[in-house]
PDB file of C-alpha atoms in Angstrom:
ATOM      1  CA  MET L 332     160.255  66.235 -10.211  1.00  0.00           C
ATOM      2  CA  MET L 333     161.993  65.882 -13.563  1.00  0.00           C
ATOM      3  CA  ALA L 334     158.706  64.870 -15.194  1.00  0.00           C
ATOM      4  CA  LEU L 335     157.009  68.034 -13.934  1.00  0.00           C
ATOM      5  CA  GLU L 336     159.896  70.133 -15.247  1.00  0.00           C
ATOM      6  CA  ARG L 337     159.608  68.449 -18.647  1.00  0.00           C
ATOM      7  CA  LEU L 338     155.890  69.264 -18.585  1.00  0.00           C
ATOM      8  CA  GLY L 339     156.727  72.960 -18.199  1.00  0.00           C
ATOM      9  CA  TYR L 340     156.369  73.492 -14.456  1.00  0.00           C
ATOM     10  CA  GLU L 341     158.986  75.428 -12.525  1.00  0.00           C
ATOM     11  CA  VAL L 342     159.897  73.168  -9.609  1.00  0.00           C
ATOM     12  CA  VAL L 343     161.717  74.260  -6.447  1.00  0.00           C
ATOM     13  CA  PRO L 344     163.061  71.121  -4.731  1.00  0.00           C
ATOM     14  CA  PHE L 345     163.181  70.562  -0.986  1.00  0.00           C
ATOM     15  CA  ASN L 346     164.951  67.337  -0.014  1.00  0.00           C
ATOM     16  CA  PHE L 347     163.758  65.818   3.273  1.00  0.00           C
ATOM     17  CA  ALA L 348     166.673  63.354   3.182  1.00  0.00           C
ATOM     18  CA  ASP L 349     169.141  66.211   3.688  1.00  0.00           C
ATOM     19  CA  TYR L 350     167.938  66.498   7.287  1.00  0.00           C
ATOM     20  CA  LEU L 351     168.947  62.941   8.149  1.00  0.00           C
ATOM     21  CA  ARG L 352     172.370  62.894   6.504  1.00  0.00           C
ATOM     22  CA  GLY L 353     175.215  62.759   8.995  1.00  0.00           C
ATOM     23  CA  THR L 354     172.976  61.796  11.909  1.00  0.00           C
ATOM     24  CA  GLY L 355     174.487  58.322  12.069  1.00  0.00           C
ATOM     25  CA  ARG L 356     172.975  54.894  11.551  1.00  0.00           C
ATOM     26  CA  ILE L 357     171.417  54.587  15.020  1.00  0.00           C
ATOM     27  CA  ALA L 358     169.975  58.110  14.995  1.00  0.00           C
ATOM     28  CA  ASN L 359     168.582  57.572  11.494  1.00  0.00           C
ATOM     29  CA  PHE L 360     166.993  54.303  12.672  1.00  0.00           C
ATOM     30  CA  LEU L 361     165.363  56.082  15.607  1.00  0.00           C
ATOM     31  CA  TYR L 362     164.179  59.038  13.504  1.00  0.00           C
ATOM     32  CA  HIS L 363     162.297  56.698  11.169  1.00  0.00           C
ATOM     33  CA  ARG L 364     160.609  54.953  14.081  1.00  0.00           C
ATOM     34  CA  LEU L 365     160.010  57.789  16.527  1.00  0.00           C
ATOM     35  CA  LEU L 366     159.486  60.534  13.902  1.00  0.00           C
ATOM     36  CA  SER L 367     160.732  63.101  16.364  1.00  0.00           C
ATOM     37  CA  GLY L 368     163.921  64.864  17.341  1.00  0.00           C
ATOM     38  CA  PRO L 369     165.925  67.973  16.373  1.00  0.00           C
ATOM     39  CA  ALA L 370     166.227  67.039  12.682  1.00  0.00           C
ATOM     40  CA  VAL L 371     162.460  66.571  12.346  1.00  0.00           C
ATOM     41  CA  ASP L 372     161.836  69.873  14.148  1.00  0.00           C
ATOM     42  CA  ARG L 373     164.197  71.682  11.747  1.00  0.00           C
ATOM     43  CA  LEU L 374     162.645  70.004   8.718  1.00  0.00           C
ATOM     44  CA  ASN L 375     159.150  71.233   9.587  1.00  0.00           C
ATOM     45  CA  ARG L 376     160.316  74.773  10.370  1.00  0.00           C
ATOM     46  CA  ASP L 377     162.436  75.056   7.222  1.00  0.00           C
ATOM     47  CA  PHE L 378     159.777  73.580   4.960  1.00  0.00           C
ATOM     48  CA  GLN L 379     157.227  76.100   6.236  1.00  0.00           C
ATOM     49  CA  ARG L 380     159.683  78.962   5.693  1.00  0.00           C
ATOM     50  CA  ALA L 381     160.615  77.759   2.202  1.00  0.00           C
ATOM     51  CA  ALA L 382     156.945  77.664   1.192  1.00  0.00           C
ATOM     52  CA  GLU L 383     156.323  81.120   2.642  1.00  0.00           C
ATOM     53  CA  ALA L 384     159.335  82.507   0.755  1.00  0.00           C
ATOM     54  CA  GLY L 385     158.429  80.894  -2.560  1.00  0.00           C
ATOM     55  CA  MET L 386     154.617  81.110  -2.487  1.00  0.00           C
ATOM     56  CA  PRO L 387     154.186  78.214  -4.968  1.00  0.00           C
ATOM     57  CA  LYS L 388     151.023  77.431  -6.870  1.00  0.00           C
ATOM     58  CA  TYR L 389     151.101  73.836  -5.579  1.00  0.00           C
ATOM     59  CA  ILE L 390     153.042  71.996  -2.881  1.00  0.00           C
ATOM     60  CA  LEU L 391     153.720  68.351  -3.748  1.00  0.00           C
ATOM     61  CA  VAL L 392     155.274  66.106  -1.085  1.00  0.00           C
ATOM     62  CA  ASP L 393     156.553  62.562  -1.639  1.00  0.00           C
ATOM     63  CA  LYS L 394     155.991  60.100   1.262  1.00  0.00           C
ATOM     64  CA  PRO L 395     156.099  62.915   3.852  1.00  0.00           C
ATOM     65  CA  ILE L 396     156.413  60.773   6.986  1.00  0.00           C
ATOM     66  CA  PHE L 397     158.218  63.561   8.871  1.00  0.00           C
ATOM     67  CA  LEU L 398     155.674  66.343   8.239  1.00  0.00           C
ATOM     68  CA  TRP L 399     153.505  67.172  11.236  1.00  0.00           C
ATOM     69  CA  PRO L 400     149.736  67.508  10.711  1.00  0.00           C
ATOM     70  CA  GLU L 401     149.912  71.128  11.937  1.00  0.00           C
ATOM     71  CA  THR L 402     152.561  71.927   9.311  1.00  0.00           C
ATOM     72  CA  VAL L 403     150.364  70.469   6.564  1.00  0.00           C
ATOM     73  CA  HIS L 404     147.303  72.375   7.831  1.00  0.00           C
ATOM     74  CA  SER L 405     149.227  75.658   7.997  1.00  0.00           C
ATOM     75  CA  LEU L 406     150.599  75.273   4.474  1.00  0.00           C
ATOM     76  CA  SER L 407     147.191  74.375   3.052  1.00  0.00           C
ATOM     77  CA  VAL L 408     145.439  77.312   4.710  1.00  0.00           C
ATOM     78  CA  SER L 409     148.035  80.018   4.166  1.00  0.00           C
ATOM     79  CA  ILE L 410     150.191  79.078   1.149  1.00  0.00           C
ATOM     80  CA  ALA L 411     148.803  76.716  -1.509  1.00  0.00           C
ATOM     81  CA  PRO L 412     146.992  73.413  -2.055  1.00  0.00           C
ATOM     82  CA  ILE L 413     149.244  70.660  -0.698  1.00  0.00           C
ATOM     83  CA  ILE L 414     149.293  67.267  -2.427  1.00  0.00           C
ATOM     84  CA  GLN L 415     150.564  64.079  -0.824  1.00  0.00           C
ATOM     85  CA  TYR L 416     152.127  61.517  -3.204  1.00  0.00           C
ATOM     86  CA  ASN L 417     152.985  58.096  -1.769  1.00  0.00           C
ATOM     87  CA  LEU L 418     153.981  54.940  -3.639  1.00  0.00           C
ATOM     88  CA  ASP L 419     153.938  52.846  -0.456  1.00  0.00           C
ATOM     89  CA  ASN L 420     150.888  51.735   1.490  1.00  0.00           C
ATOM     90  CA  PRO L 421     150.404  52.992   5.069  1.00  0.00           C
ATOM     91  CA  PHE L 422     147.381  50.682   5.339  1.00  0.00           C
ATOM     92  CA  GLY L 423     149.124  47.493   4.167  1.00  0.00           C
ATOM     93  CA  GLN L 424     150.547  44.561   6.094  1.00  0.00           C
ATOM     94  CA  MET L 425     154.252  45.327   5.618  1.00  0.00           C
ATOM     95  CA  GLY L 426     154.632  46.193   9.287  1.00  0.00           C
ATOM     96  CA  GLU L 427     156.682  49.287   8.488  1.00  0.00           C
ATOM     97  CA  PRO L 428     157.006  51.864  11.262  1.00  0.00           C
ATOM     98  CA  GLY L 429     156.732  55.590  10.768  1.00  0.00           C
ATOM     99  CA  TRP L 430     153.240  56.218   9.456  1.00  0.00           C
ATOM    100  CA  ARG L 431     151.634  58.030  12.418  1.00  0.00           C
ATOM    101  CA  HIS L 432     152.257  61.633  11.272  1.00  0.00           C
ATOM    102  CA  LEU L 433     151.192  60.878   7.710  1.00  0.00           C
ATOM    103  CA  ILE L 434     147.988  59.106   8.735  1.00  0.00           C
ATOM    104  CA  ALA L 435     147.108  61.820  11.256  1.00  0.00           C
ATOM    105  CA  ALA L 436     147.672  64.484   8.587  1.00  0.00           C
ATOM    106  CA  ILE L 437     145.519  62.838   5.895  1.00  0.00           C
ATOM    107  CA  PRO L 438     142.497  65.163   6.487  1.00  0.00           C
ATOM    108  CA  ALA L 439     144.752  68.248   6.305  1.00  0.00           C
ATOM    109  CA  TYR L 440     145.978  67.597   2.760  1.00  0.00           C
ATOM    110  CA  ASP L 441     144.001  69.078  -0.115  1.00  0.00           C
ATOM    111  CA  LEU L 442     144.621  66.039  -2.286  1.00  0.00           C
ATOM    112  CA  HIS L 443     146.280  62.610  -2.235  1.00  0.00           C
ATOM    113  CA  PHE L 444     147.890  60.783  -5.178  1.00  0.00           C
ATOM    114  CA  VAL L 445     147.829  56.991  -4.597  1.00  0.00           C
ATOM    115  CA  PRO L 446     148.931  54.153  -6.912  1.00  0.00           C
ATOM    116  CA  ARG L 447     146.412  51.478  -5.816  1.00  0.00           C
ATOM    117  CA  GLU L 448     142.662  51.379  -6.312  1.00  0.00           C
ATOM    118  CA  ILE L 449     142.242  49.918  -2.822  1.00  0.00           C
ATOM    119  CA  ASN L 450     143.968  52.947  -1.257  1.00  0.00           C
ATOM    120  CA  ILE L 451     141.250  55.332  -2.435  1.00  0.00           C
ATOM    121  CA  ALA L 452     138.787  53.908   0.100  1.00  0.00           C
ATOM    122  CA  ASP L 453     141.543  53.607   2.754  1.00  0.00           C
ATOM    123  CA  TYR L 454     142.370  57.310   2.519  1.00  0.00           C
ATOM    124  CA  GLN L 455     138.721  58.309   2.394  1.00  0.00           C
ATOM    125  CA  ARG L 456     138.024  56.381   5.609  1.00  0.00           C
ATOM    126  CA  ALA L 457     140.959  58.210   7.199  1.00  0.00           C
ATOM    127  CA  GLY L 458     139.350  61.563   6.362  1.00  0.00           C
ATOM    128  CA  ALA L 459     140.895  62.490   3.003  1.00  0.00           C
ATOM    129  CA  ARG L 460     139.189  65.377   1.240  1.00  0.00           C
ATOM    130  CA  ALA L 461     140.128  64.181  -2.253  1.00  0.00           C
ATOM    131  CA  VAL L 462     142.020  61.175  -3.627  1.00  0.00           C
ATOM    132  CA  ILE L 463     143.208  60.548  -7.194  1.00  0.00           C
ATOM    133  CA  ARG L 464     144.754  57.340  -8.433  1.00  0.00           C
ATOM    134  CA  VAL L 465     148.110  57.869 -10.151  1.00  0.00           C
ATOM    135  CA  PRO L 466     149.349  54.470 -11.397  1.00  0.00           C
ATOM    136  CA  LEU L 467     152.986  53.416 -11.156  1.00  0.00           C
ATOM    137  CA  ALA L 468     155.359  54.481 -13.900  1.00  0.00           C
ATOM    138  CA  TYR L 469     158.874  54.345 -15.327  1.00  0.00           C
ATOM    139  CA  GLU L 470     161.372  57.199 -15.616  1.00  0.00           C
ATOM    140  CA  PRO L 471     162.370  57.682 -19.293  1.00  0.00           C
ATOM    141  CA  THR L 472     165.790  59.162 -18.498  1.00  0.00           C
ATOM    142  CA  VAL L 473     166.675  55.986 -16.557  1.00  0.00           C
ATOM    143  CA  HIS L 474     164.600  53.183 -18.084  1.00  0.00           C
ATOM    144  CA  PHE L 475     165.305  52.921 -21.808  1.00  0.00           C
ATOM    145  CA  PRO L 476     166.331  50.050 -24.119  1.00  0.00           C
ATOM    146  CA  PRO L 477     169.893  48.994 -24.983  1.00  0.00           C
ATOM    147  CA  PRO L 478     171.627  49.943 -28.231  1.00  0.00           C
ATOM    148  CA  ALA L 479     170.240  48.348 -31.388  1.00  0.00           C
ATOM    149  CA  ASP L 480     173.237  46.001 -31.690  1.00  0.00           C
ATOM    150  CA  TRP L 481     172.718  44.543 -28.198  1.00  0.00           C
ATOM    151  CA  GLY L 482     172.485  40.865 -29.083  1.00  0.00           C
ATOM    152  CA  GLU L 483     171.870  37.634 -27.195  1.00  0.00           C
ATOM    153  CA  ASP L 484     175.622  37.262 -26.595  1.00  0.00           C
ATOM    154  CA  ARG L 485     175.478  40.373 -24.382  1.00  0.00           C
ATOM    155  CA  ARG L 486     172.737  38.875 -22.203  1.00  0.00           C
ATOM    156  CA  THR L 487     174.974  36.926 -19.832  1.00  0.00           C
ATOM    157  CA  ILE L 488     172.340  36.256 -17.112  1.00  0.00           C
ATOM    158  CA  ASP L 489     169.681  33.622 -17.794  1.00  0.00           C
ATOM    159  CA  VAL L 490     167.169  34.652 -15.115  1.00  0.00           C
ATOM    160  CA  SER L 491     167.430  37.635 -12.785  1.00  0.00           C
ATOM    161  CA  PHE L 492     165.495  39.207  -9.971  1.00  0.00           C
ATOM    162  CA  THR L 493     166.397  42.655  -8.697  1.00  0.00           C
ATOM    163  CA  GLY L 494     164.584  43.786  -5.550  1.00  0.00           C
ATOM    164  CA  SER L 495     163.695  42.956  -1.955  1.00  0.00           C
ATOM    165  CA  PRO L 496     162.728  39.626  -0.305  1.00  0.00           C
ATOM    166  CA  HIS L 497     159.151  40.656   0.496  1.00  0.00           C
ATOM    167  CA  ASP L 498     156.381  38.095   1.007  1.00  0.00           C
ATOM    168  CA  ASP L 499     157.548  34.533   0.190  1.00  0.00           C
ATOM    169  CA  ARG L 500     160.070  35.445  -2.529  1.00  0.00           C
ATOM    170  CA  ALA L 501     163.010  33.810  -0.725  1.00  0.00           C
ATOM    171  CA  GLU L 502     161.115  30.511  -0.486  1.00  0.00           C
ATOM    172  CA  PHE L 503     159.932  30.797  -4.103  1.00  0.00           C
ATOM    173  CA  LEU L 504     163.423  31.383  -5.526  1.00  0.00           C
ATOM    174  CA  THR L 505     164.896  28.730  -3.230  1.00  0.00           C
ATOM    175  CA  ARG L 506     162.410  26.155  -4.536  1.00  0.00           C
ATOM    176  CA  LEU L 507     163.017  27.327  -8.111  1.00  0.00           C
ATOM    177  CA  LEU L 508     166.639  26.286  -7.530  1.00  0.00           C
ATOM    178  CA  THR L 509     166.200  23.135  -5.437  1.00  0.00           C
ATOM    179  CA  GLU L 510     163.137  21.655  -7.163  1.00  0.00           C
ATOM    180  CA  HIS L 511     163.634  22.860 -10.747  1.00  0.00           C
ATOM    181  CA  GLY L 512     167.380  23.482 -11.023  1.00  0.00           C
ATOM    182  CA  ILE L 513     166.889  27.119 -12.091  1.00  0.00           C
ATOM    183  CA  ALA L 514     169.352  29.496 -10.451  1.00  0.00           C
ATOM    184  CA  THR L 515     168.017  33.051 -10.276  1.00  0.00           C
ATOM    185  CA  ASP L 516     170.665  35.783 -10.234  1.00  0.00           C
ATOM    186  CA  ILE L 517     169.506  37.931  -7.270  1.00  0.00           C
ATOM    187  CA  ARG L 518     170.540  41.500  -6.461  1.00  0.00           C
ATOM    188  CA  GLY L 519     169.003  43.453  -3.589  1.00  0.00           C
ATOM    189  CA  ASP L 520     169.138  44.137   0.143  1.00  0.00           C
ATOM    190  CA  ARG L 521     168.295  41.852   3.101  1.00  0.00           C
ATOM    191  CA  TRP L 522     168.552  38.625   1.059  1.00  0.00           C
ATOM    192  CA  GLN L 523     171.380  37.238   3.172  1.00  0.00           C
ATOM    193  CA  LYS L 524     168.975  37.130   6.120  1.00  0.00           C
ATOM    194  CA  ALA L 525     166.097  35.749   4.042  1.00  0.00           C
ATOM    195  CA  LEU L 526     168.031  32.932   2.326  1.00  0.00           C
ATOM    196  CA  LYS L 527     169.775  29.990   3.928  1.00  0.00           C
ATOM    197  CA  PRO L 528     173.580  30.392   3.636  1.00  0.00           C
ATOM    198  CA  ALA L 529     174.001  27.456   1.243  1.00  0.00           C
ATOM    199  CA  ILE L 530     171.308  28.866  -1.072  1.00  0.00           C
ATOM    200  CA  ALA L 531     172.585  32.447  -0.836  1.00  0.00           C
ATOM    201  CA  ALA L 532     176.031  31.255  -1.867  1.00  0.00           C
ATOM    202  CA  GLN L 533     174.558  29.957  -5.129  1.00  0.00           C
ATOM    203  CA  ILE L 534     172.144  32.683  -6.184  1.00  0.00           C
ATOM    204  CA  TYR L 535     172.703  35.903  -4.212  1.00  0.00           C
ATOM    205  CA  LYS L 536     175.009  38.269  -6.140  1.00  0.00           C
ATOM    206  CA  GLY L 537     175.068  41.496  -4.149  1.00  0.00           C
ATOM    207  CA  PRO L 538     173.214  44.549  -2.816  1.00  0.00           C
ATOM    208  CA  SER L 539     170.662  46.746  -4.553  1.00  0.00           C
ATOM    209  CA  LEU L 540     171.507  48.784  -7.645  1.00  0.00           C
ATOM    210  CA  LEU L 541     170.436  52.230  -8.793  1.00  0.00           C
ATOM    211  CA  ASP L 542     169.906  54.107 -12.043  1.00  0.00           C
ATOM    212  CA  GLY L 543     172.236  52.943 -14.829  1.00  0.00           C
ATOM    213  CA  ASP L 544     173.402  49.846 -12.959  1.00  0.00           C
ATOM    214  CA  TYR L 545     169.766  48.915 -12.274  1.00  0.00           C
ATOM    215  CA  ARG L 546     168.874  49.304 -15.967  1.00  0.00           C
ATOM    216  CA  GLN L 547     171.964  47.334 -16.975  1.00  0.00           C
ATOM    217  CA  ARG L 548     170.574  44.309 -15.113  1.00  0.00           C
ATOM    218  CA  PHE L 549     167.585  44.225 -17.445  1.00  0.00           C
ATOM    219  CA  TRP L 550     169.849  44.599 -20.477  1.00  0.00           C
ATOM    220  CA  ASP L 551     172.094  41.763 -19.274  1.00  0.00           C
ATOM    221  CA  SER L 552     169.246  39.342 -18.462  1.00  0.00           C
ATOM    222  CA  LYS L 553     167.505  36.988 -20.838  1.00  0.00           C
ATOM    223  CA  ILE L 554     164.514  36.778 -18.477  1.00  0.00           C
ATOM    224  CA  CYS L 555     163.638  39.396 -15.830  1.00  0.00           C
ATOM    225  CA  LEU L 556     161.397  38.231 -12.985  1.00  0.00           C
ATOM    226  CA  SER L 557     158.890  40.567 -11.347  1.00  0.00           C
ATOM    227  CA  PHE L 558     156.696  39.934  -8.284  1.00  0.00           C
ATOM    228  CA  VAL L 559     153.868  41.987  -6.796  1.00  0.00           C
ATOM    229  CA  THR L 560     154.117  42.862  -3.095  1.00  0.00           C
ATOM    230  CA  HIS L 561     151.093  41.210  -1.500  1.00  0.00           C
ATOM    231  CA  ALA L 562     151.786  42.723   1.923  1.00  0.00           C
ATOM    232  CA  ASN L 563     151.316  46.119   0.266  1.00  0.00           C
ATOM    233  CA  ASN L 564     148.050  44.989  -1.367  1.00  0.00           C
ATOM    234  CA  ASP L 565     149.689  45.538  -4.763  1.00  0.00           C
ATOM    235  CA  GLN L 566     148.151  44.263  -7.989  1.00  0.00           C
ATOM    236  CA  VAL L 567     150.979  45.359 -10.263  1.00  0.00           C
ATOM    237  CA  ALA L 568     154.734  45.744  -9.775  1.00  0.00           C
ATOM    238  CA  HIS L 569     156.581  49.032 -10.228  1.00  0.00           C
ATOM    239  CA  LYS L 570     159.459  46.960 -11.570  1.00  0.00           C
ATOM    240  CA  SER L 571     157.320  45.588 -14.393  1.00  0.00           C
ATOM    241  CA  PHE L 572     157.034  49.021 -16.015  1.00  0.00           C
ATOM    242  CA  GLU L 573     160.768  49.611 -15.547  1.00  0.00           C
ATOM    243  CA  ILE L 574     161.754  46.239 -17.052  1.00  0.00           C
ATOM    244  CA  ALA L 575     159.502  46.724 -20.087  1.00  0.00           C
ATOM    245  CA  ALA L 576     160.672  50.298 -20.672  1.00  0.00           C
ATOM    246  CA  SER L 577     164.280  49.106 -20.487  1.00  0.00           C
ATOM    247  CA  GLY L 578     163.687  46.559 -23.229  1.00  0.00           C
ATOM    248  CA  GLY L 579     163.812  43.581 -20.878  1.00  0.00           C
ATOM    249  CA  PHE L 580     161.838  40.371 -21.294  1.00  0.00           C
ATOM    250  CA  LEU L 581     159.249  40.575 -18.509  1.00  0.00           C
ATOM    251  CA  LEU L 582     158.181  37.390 -16.697  1.00  0.00           C
ATOM    252  CA  ALA L 583     155.843  38.618 -13.968  1.00  0.00           C
ATOM    253  CA  GLU L 584     153.443  37.278 -11.380  1.00  0.00           C
ATOM    254  CA  ALA L 585     149.980  36.950 -12.900  1.00  0.00           C
ATOM    255  CA  THR L 586     147.396  39.449 -11.644  1.00  0.00           C
ATOM    256  CA  GLU L 587     144.374  41.006 -13.281  1.00  0.00           C
ATOM    257  CA  GLU L 588     146.066  44.394 -13.360  1.00  0.00           C
ATOM    258  CA  HIS L 589     149.280  43.030 -14.879  1.00  0.00           C
ATOM    259  CA  ARG L 590     147.155  41.531 -17.651  1.00  0.00           C
ATOM    260  CA  GLN L 591     145.426  44.867 -18.182  1.00  0.00           C
ATOM    261  CA  MET L 592     148.774  46.622 -18.556  1.00  0.00           C
ATOM    262  CA  PHE L 593     150.464  44.075 -20.864  1.00  0.00           C
ATOM    263  CA  GLU L 594     149.006  41.401 -23.148  1.00  0.00           C
ATOM    264  CA  ASP L 595     150.088  38.002 -21.880  1.00  0.00           C
ATOM    265  CA  GLY L 596     152.282  36.114 -24.352  1.00  0.00           C
ATOM    266  CA  LYS L 597     152.688  39.117 -26.653  1.00  0.00           C
ATOM    267  CA  GLU L 598     153.951  42.058 -24.541  1.00  0.00           C
ATOM    268  CA  ALA L 599     155.002  40.147 -21.402  1.00  0.00           C
ATOM    269  CA  VAL L 600     154.551  36.670 -19.926  1.00  0.00           C
ATOM    270  CA  PHE L 601     152.802  35.942 -16.621  1.00  0.00           C
ATOM    271  CA  PHE L 602     153.185  32.971 -14.267  1.00  0.00           C
ATOM    272  CA  THR L 603     150.556  31.697 -11.838  1.00  0.00           C
ATOM    273  CA  ASP L 604     152.688  29.567  -9.484  1.00  0.00           C
ATOM    274  CA  LEU L 605     156.156  28.093  -9.015  1.00  0.00           C
ATOM    275  CA  ASP L 606     155.781  25.189 -11.425  1.00  0.00           C
ATOM    276  CA  HIS L 607     154.269  27.415 -14.096  1.00  0.00           C
ATOM    277  CA  CYS L 608     157.129  29.895 -13.681  1.00  0.00           C
ATOM    278  CA  ALA L 609     159.682  27.107 -14.162  1.00  0.00           C
ATOM    279  CA  ARG L 610     157.889  25.837 -17.278  1.00  0.00           C
ATOM    280  CA  LEU L 611     157.827  29.312 -18.808  1.00  0.00           C
ATOM    281  CA  ILE L 612     161.529  29.853 -18.108  1.00  0.00           C
ATOM    282  CA  ARG L 613     162.381  26.580 -19.839  1.00  0.00           C
ATOM    283  CA  GLU L 614     160.077  27.452 -22.730  1.00  0.00           C
ATOM    284  CA  TYR L 615     161.425  30.926 -23.424  1.00  0.00           C
ATOM    285  CA  LEU L 616     165.129  30.638 -22.577  1.00  0.00           C
ATOM    286  CA  PRO L 617     166.000  28.827 -25.849  1.00  0.00           C
ATOM    287  CA  GLN L 618     163.965  31.299 -27.963  1.00  0.00           C
ATOM    288  CA  PRO L 619     165.933  34.565 -28.106  1.00  0.00           C
ATOM    289  CA  GLU L 620     164.076  35.975 -31.119  1.00  0.00           C
ATOM    290  CA  LEU L 621     160.666  35.407 -29.527  1.00  0.00           C
ATOM    291  CA  ARG L 622     161.890  36.986 -26.301  1.00  0.00           C
ATOM    292  CA  ARG L 623     163.182  39.972 -28.277  1.00  0.00           C
ATOM    293  CA  GLN L 624     159.840  40.411 -30.030  1.00  0.00           C
ATOM    294  CA  ILE L 625     157.848  40.232 -26.787  1.00  0.00           C
ATOM    295  CA  ALA L 626     160.228  42.630 -25.020  1.00  0.00           C
ATOM    296  CA  GLU L 627     159.952  45.154 -27.868  1.00  0.00           C
ATOM    297  CA  ALA L 628     156.158  44.862 -27.900  1.00  0.00           C
ATOM    298  CA  GLY L 629     156.106  45.472 -24.142  1.00  0.00           C
ATOM    299  CA  ARG L 630     158.274  48.551 -24.539  1.00  0.00           C
ATOM    300  CA  GLN L 631     156.016  49.909 -27.252  1.00  0.00           C
ATOM    301  CA  ARG L 632     152.942  49.285 -25.075  1.00  0.00           C
ATOM    302  CA  GLY L 633     154.465  51.466 -22.369  1.00  0.00           C
ATOM    303  CA  LEU L 634     155.089  54.276 -24.852  1.00  0.00           C
ATOM    304  CA  VAL L 635     151.654  54.164 -26.484  1.00  0.00           C
ATOM    305  CA  ALA L 636     149.647  53.598 -23.290  1.00  0.00           C
ATOM    306  CA  GLY L 637     151.469  56.318 -21.349  1.00  0.00           C
ATOM    307  CA  TYR L 638     153.277  54.441 -18.575  1.00  0.00           C
ATOM    308  CA  SER L 639     156.018  57.070 -18.168  1.00  0.00           C
ATOM    309  CA  ASN L 640     156.360  59.558 -15.308  1.00  0.00           C
ATOM    310  CA  ASP L 641     155.598  62.363 -17.780  1.00  0.00           C
ATOM    311  CA  ALA L 642     152.308  60.821 -18.870  1.00  0.00           C
ATOM    312  CA  ARG L 643     151.266  59.918 -15.315  1.00  0.00           C
ATOM    313  CA  MET L 644     152.065  63.369 -13.901  1.00  0.00           C
ATOM    314  CA  GLY L 645     150.415  65.096 -16.854  1.00  0.00           C
ATOM    315  CA  GLN L 646     147.226  63.128 -16.276  1.00  0.00           C
ATOM    316  CA  ALA L 647     147.390  63.711 -12.507  1.00  0.00           C
ATOM    317  CA  PHE L 648     147.743  67.483 -12.732  1.00  0.00           C
ATOM    318  CA  ALA L 649     144.939  67.644 -15.289  1.00  0.00           C
ATOM    319  CA  GLU L 650     142.781  66.078 -12.562  1.00  0.00           C
ATOM    320  CA  VAL L 651     144.122  68.466  -9.907  1.00  0.00           C
ATOM    321  CA  ARG L 652     142.331  71.336 -11.638  1.00  0.00           C
ATOM    322  CA  LYS L 653     139.006  69.487 -11.287  1.00  0.00           C
ATOM    323  CA  VAL L 654     139.201  69.097  -7.505  1.00  0.00           C
ATOM    324  CA  PRO L 655     136.521  71.372  -5.965  1.00  0.00           C
ATOM    325  CA  GLY L 656     137.065  73.869  -3.200  1.00  0.00           C
ATOM    326  CA  ARG L 657     140.326  75.520  -4.277  1.00  0.00           C
ATOM    327  CA  PRO L 658     141.217  77.780  -7.211  1.00  0.00           C
TER     328      PRO L 658
END
């Protein structure tokens, strides 16, 4: 939203999350699984009314799991082209509930923005009229480098990972500790269930962080780990762009797309397996100047190549005008 405003669009926000606040933990849990109930009814009615009152040029919705297909169809026909933007993967193997309205509504949307190449065919098979790939990005008001005088003495964490225990990350970081003696400083949710208590006591440091606290982790860390989410069919990690933009030293899981985004050994460093990751950590930890150079080169790559929200949204809306069938 902020990126579109910086690009010169007038944006009228409508926050779906407002409709679930105060419903209680159990009700919120049920809403996300059943996708029905009074709050969902109100959301659809109010969203329709807000669009009718504002008559926007475009309607952009972000992971609209609560929007009914009939609401989407009505908005598209009577108000404006409606664009669905979703960073997650309704066709992946994460086992997340709550996709039935979104999948049923796919043919009703004028356009879909998706971050993965594989999702283009997925959405087309589900009846999408038009799909555009919008790669993952960083937010420049949140992800930016530390002050120029931020030296090695301020980086108090050797190796950090900030995120969720998807795939086999708990086993990977456990083995990094038990087999290689490398303790990863972990922040994120659900790790206490994923890690054995004795391991969690050594490496788990607390729940997830947002905004400035999230960025501070990258500033405080000598090495920032990043994994792709295989259950989501990802080939690149959102976190990788955020780490690089924040001036962090990026040590990420090796994929073809990661290597396309950053030059290995010069703008980031990529590991292929557990042993390789451990070797790279031992290689780069005692070389602060080399880490600084690689981190700065990675940050510059993001600026020049256009990995920010502003660049991504600018490119996406340039493509919107090419989609046939609507003015």
